């Protein structure tokens, strides 16, 4: 009875699926110190592999084609980094100087809350309610700034590893892939290739579209913040573009930095807060009406509740990077599980 149960297609599918997920998790834990540049290298692999194939078809050796593609990326990436990274670091430093005004503005919220409550005849000690919030906000704000600065520094230092990883992926990944798939039993060989093709095609399309979407969002919001007169427009646009990588949650989180910038000026102007939030809303309107239908026409077929729960879980374990990679990981798991179930 038990032997028949474990031989059912669903149980076999779950067993293979759990084994693959376990191996992938173990590998991710082992390479955790270089996980971020490794993931970026895979993104570059997906973007540069078609270019390398095009150059190779012109008659050049594969290695030379890879070197040419990487040189182009290094030139463009180096020029962009030389322009953007110093300005982002400068605006981070400026934001740190505004933090005392921000905490003072937050501490004044208790007085405003007490006045509002008094108008309705309610007696409440607002200070006892807002003080923990202010203390938490102060601690979180300092931690977030330090973490953001460390992320920029880490990205700069890890950028030396990204071309190396990308080169070997472009040169040897196909050989490694063919070796792994060739080790499958003959009865499962076609199934393995089918699942791999589905995963690769969807991930390549999704990552390329997502990068373009994030870049457009960053440019639109940076321009909007500059037009309404907010300080650090490039920093705010950069954060909006990064947070836009996170479905559902990202647009809401992107509204927080403009409010923080306005509160950091001390004298709070409500129209400035409204303008900052309005820029995000306009950016989301452009994103949903124009960008997503064109750039991300083939979205991942996952239930919104699954995405939200996945974003929260991955964010809890891996921070911001986990929230960003939650969608492609869940999409890959969905394709893997459905492919195994159909095949078995």
XYZ file of C-alpha atoms in Angstrom, residues 72-267:
196
model
C 30.994 47.137 -24.419
C 29.210 46.473 -21.115
C 32.216 47.592 -19.041
C 32.516 50.843 -21.014
C 28.812 51.654 -20.739
C 28.574 50.488 -17.100
C 31.761 52.300 -16.074
C 30.658 55.563 -17.668
C 27.208 55.302 -16.099
C 28.649 54.417 -12.680
C 31.176 57.249 -12.832
C 28.322 59.692 -13.406
C 25.667 58.292 -11.081
C 27.420 56.672 -8.098
C 29.281 59.813 -6.846
C 26.054 61.818 -7.061
C 24.069 59.134 -5.251
C 26.667 58.970 -2.461
C 26.640 62.774 -2.233
C 22.854 62.815 -1.933
C 22.966 60.069 0.704
C 25.352 62.262 2.726
C 23.024 65.252 2.291
C 20.099 63.176 3.534
C 22.072 62.213 6.642
C 22.526 65.903 7.486
C 18.740 66.340 7.317
C 17.970 63.529 9.765
C 17.922 65.754 12.916
C 15.206 67.911 11.332
C 13.296 64.780 10.425
C 13.265 63.446 14.000
C 12.231 66.876 15.278
C 9.338 66.960 12.819
C 8.275 63.471 13.850
C 8.429 64.410 17.524
C 6.043 67.300 16.849
C 3.416 64.876 15.641
C 2.450 64.178 19.247
C 1.459 67.819 19.785
C -0.587 67.823 16.576
C -2.309 64.583 17.598
C -3.166 65.968 21.056
C -4.742 69.076 19.492
C -6.841 66.974 17.164
C -7.992 64.746 20.009
C -8.817 67.779 22.180
C -11.108 69.136 19.469
C -13.184 65.950 19.722
C -13.144 65.968 23.522
C -10.744 63.061 23.893
C -7.997 63.063 26.484
C -4.988 61.110 25.364
C -1.287 61.242 26.075
C -0.095 61.329 22.483
C 3.547 61.533 23.524
C 3.360 58.041 24.988
C 2.086 56.791 21.638
C 4.380 58.668 19.289
C 7.596 58.379 21.306
C 8.086 54.653 20.531
C 7.274 55.364 16.869
C 9.796 58.206 16.744
C 12.441 56.066 18.446
C 11.808 53.227 16.011
C 11.832 55.591 13.018
C 15.097 57.132 14.178
C 16.759 53.752 14.595
C 15.346 52.404 11.326
C 16.291 55.535 9.393
C 19.908 55.448 10.530
C 20.110 51.725 9.849
C 18.541 52.144 6.404
C 20.971 54.883 5.446
C 23.968 52.874 6.596
C 22.667 49.785 4.827
C 22.018 51.744 1.630
C 25.492 53.261 1.709
C 26.999 49.825 2.370
C 24.992 48.444 -0.554
C 26.468 51.045 -2.885
C 29.976 50.321 -1.604
C 29.391 46.556 -1.864
C 28.023 46.937 -5.382
C 31.092 48.937 -6.365
C 33.508 46.379 -4.892
C 31.609 43.385 -6.274
C 31.519 44.973 -9.710
C 35.025 43.572 -10.206
C 33.659 40.032 -9.847
C 30.693 40.480 -12.174
C 32.672 40.577 -15.483
C 34.684 37.514 -14.396
C 31.577 35.495 -13.494
C 29.814 36.648 -16.653
C 32.752 35.648 -18.856
C 32.838 32.084 -17.554
C 29.044 31.788 -17.707
C 29.036 32.894 -21.335
C 31.891 30.535 -22.163
C 31.111 27.411 -20.106
C 27.447 27.532 -19.046
C 26.169 25.672 -22.092
C 28.681 22.864 -21.570
C 27.677 22.586 -17.900
C 23.975 22.653 -18.819
C 24.371 19.953 -21.465
C 26.350 17.772 -19.069
C 23.673 18.009 -16.357
C 20.779 17.361 -18.734
C 22.655 14.507 -20.421
C 22.902 12.774 -17.024
C 19.104 12.421 -16.902
C 17.583 9.020 -17.688
C 16.548 8.563 -21.317
C 12.877 8.513 -20.305
C 13.209 11.943 -18.662
C 15.658 13.571 -21.090
C 13.023 15.353 -23.184
C 11.117 16.442 -20.063
C 14.281 18.000 -18.622
C 14.958 19.968 -21.794
C 11.323 21.069 -22.027
C 11.295 22.423 -18.453
C 14.665 24.099 -18.944
C 13.505 25.767 -22.180
C 10.331 27.083 -20.522
C 12.203 28.426 -17.494
C 14.983 30.001 -19.561
C 12.636 31.638 -22.051
C 10.360 33.139 -19.403
C 13.173 34.290 -17.105
C 15.131 35.894 -19.928
C 12.073 37.785 -21.146
C 11.009 38.778 -17.627
C 14.418 39.996 -16.433
C 15.077 42.041 -19.576
C 11.638 43.626 -19.394
C 11.933 44.280 -15.658
C 15.271 46.057 -16.024
C 13.850 48.266 -18.767
C 10.750 48.954 -16.677
C 12.818 49.899 -13.613
C 15.062 52.203 -15.670
C 12.063 53.994 -17.192
C 10.488 54.389 -13.743
C 13.716 55.815 -12.288
C 14.071 58.343 -15.124
C 10.411 59.448 -15.005
C 10.332 59.896 -11.226
C 13.745 61.618 -11.100
C 12.489 64.162 -13.625
C 9.238 64.560 -11.697
C 10.981 65.116 -8.348
C 13.280 67.688 -9.959
C 10.316 69.551 -11.497
C 8.420 69.802 -8.187
C 11.573 71.048 -6.435
C 12.381 68.186 -4.059
C 15.943 67.758 -2.859
C 17.896 64.674 -3.975
C 15.732 63.963 -7.059
C 18.243 61.475 -8.491
C 18.389 59.533 -5.223
C 14.597 59.472 -4.943
C 14.261 58.356 -8.564
C 16.882 55.648 -8.062
C 15.016 54.334 -5.003
C 11.699 54.456 -6.886
C 13.218 52.465 -9.741
C 14.689 49.823 -7.410
C 11.516 49.527 -5.334
C 9.465 49.226 -8.520
C 11.109 45.829 -8.963
C 8.919 44.632 -6.066
C 5.321 44.000 -7.208
C 2.461 45.473 -5.154
C 4.629 46.441 -2.167
C 7.263 48.467 -4.046
C 5.074 51.394 -5.202
C 3.821 51.892 -1.640
C 7.356 51.828 -0.209
C 8.469 54.295 -2.901
C 6.140 56.942 -1.416
C 8.045 56.958 1.886
C 11.394 58.521 0.787
C 9.816 61.729 -0.668
C 7.881 62.242 2.574
C 11.074 61.703 4.578
C 12.916 64.272 2.431
C 10.165 66.859 2.964
C 10.041 66.237 6.725
C 13.810 66.635 6.837
C 13.418 70.324 5.951
C 11.862 71.025 9.343
C 9.069 73.336 8.161
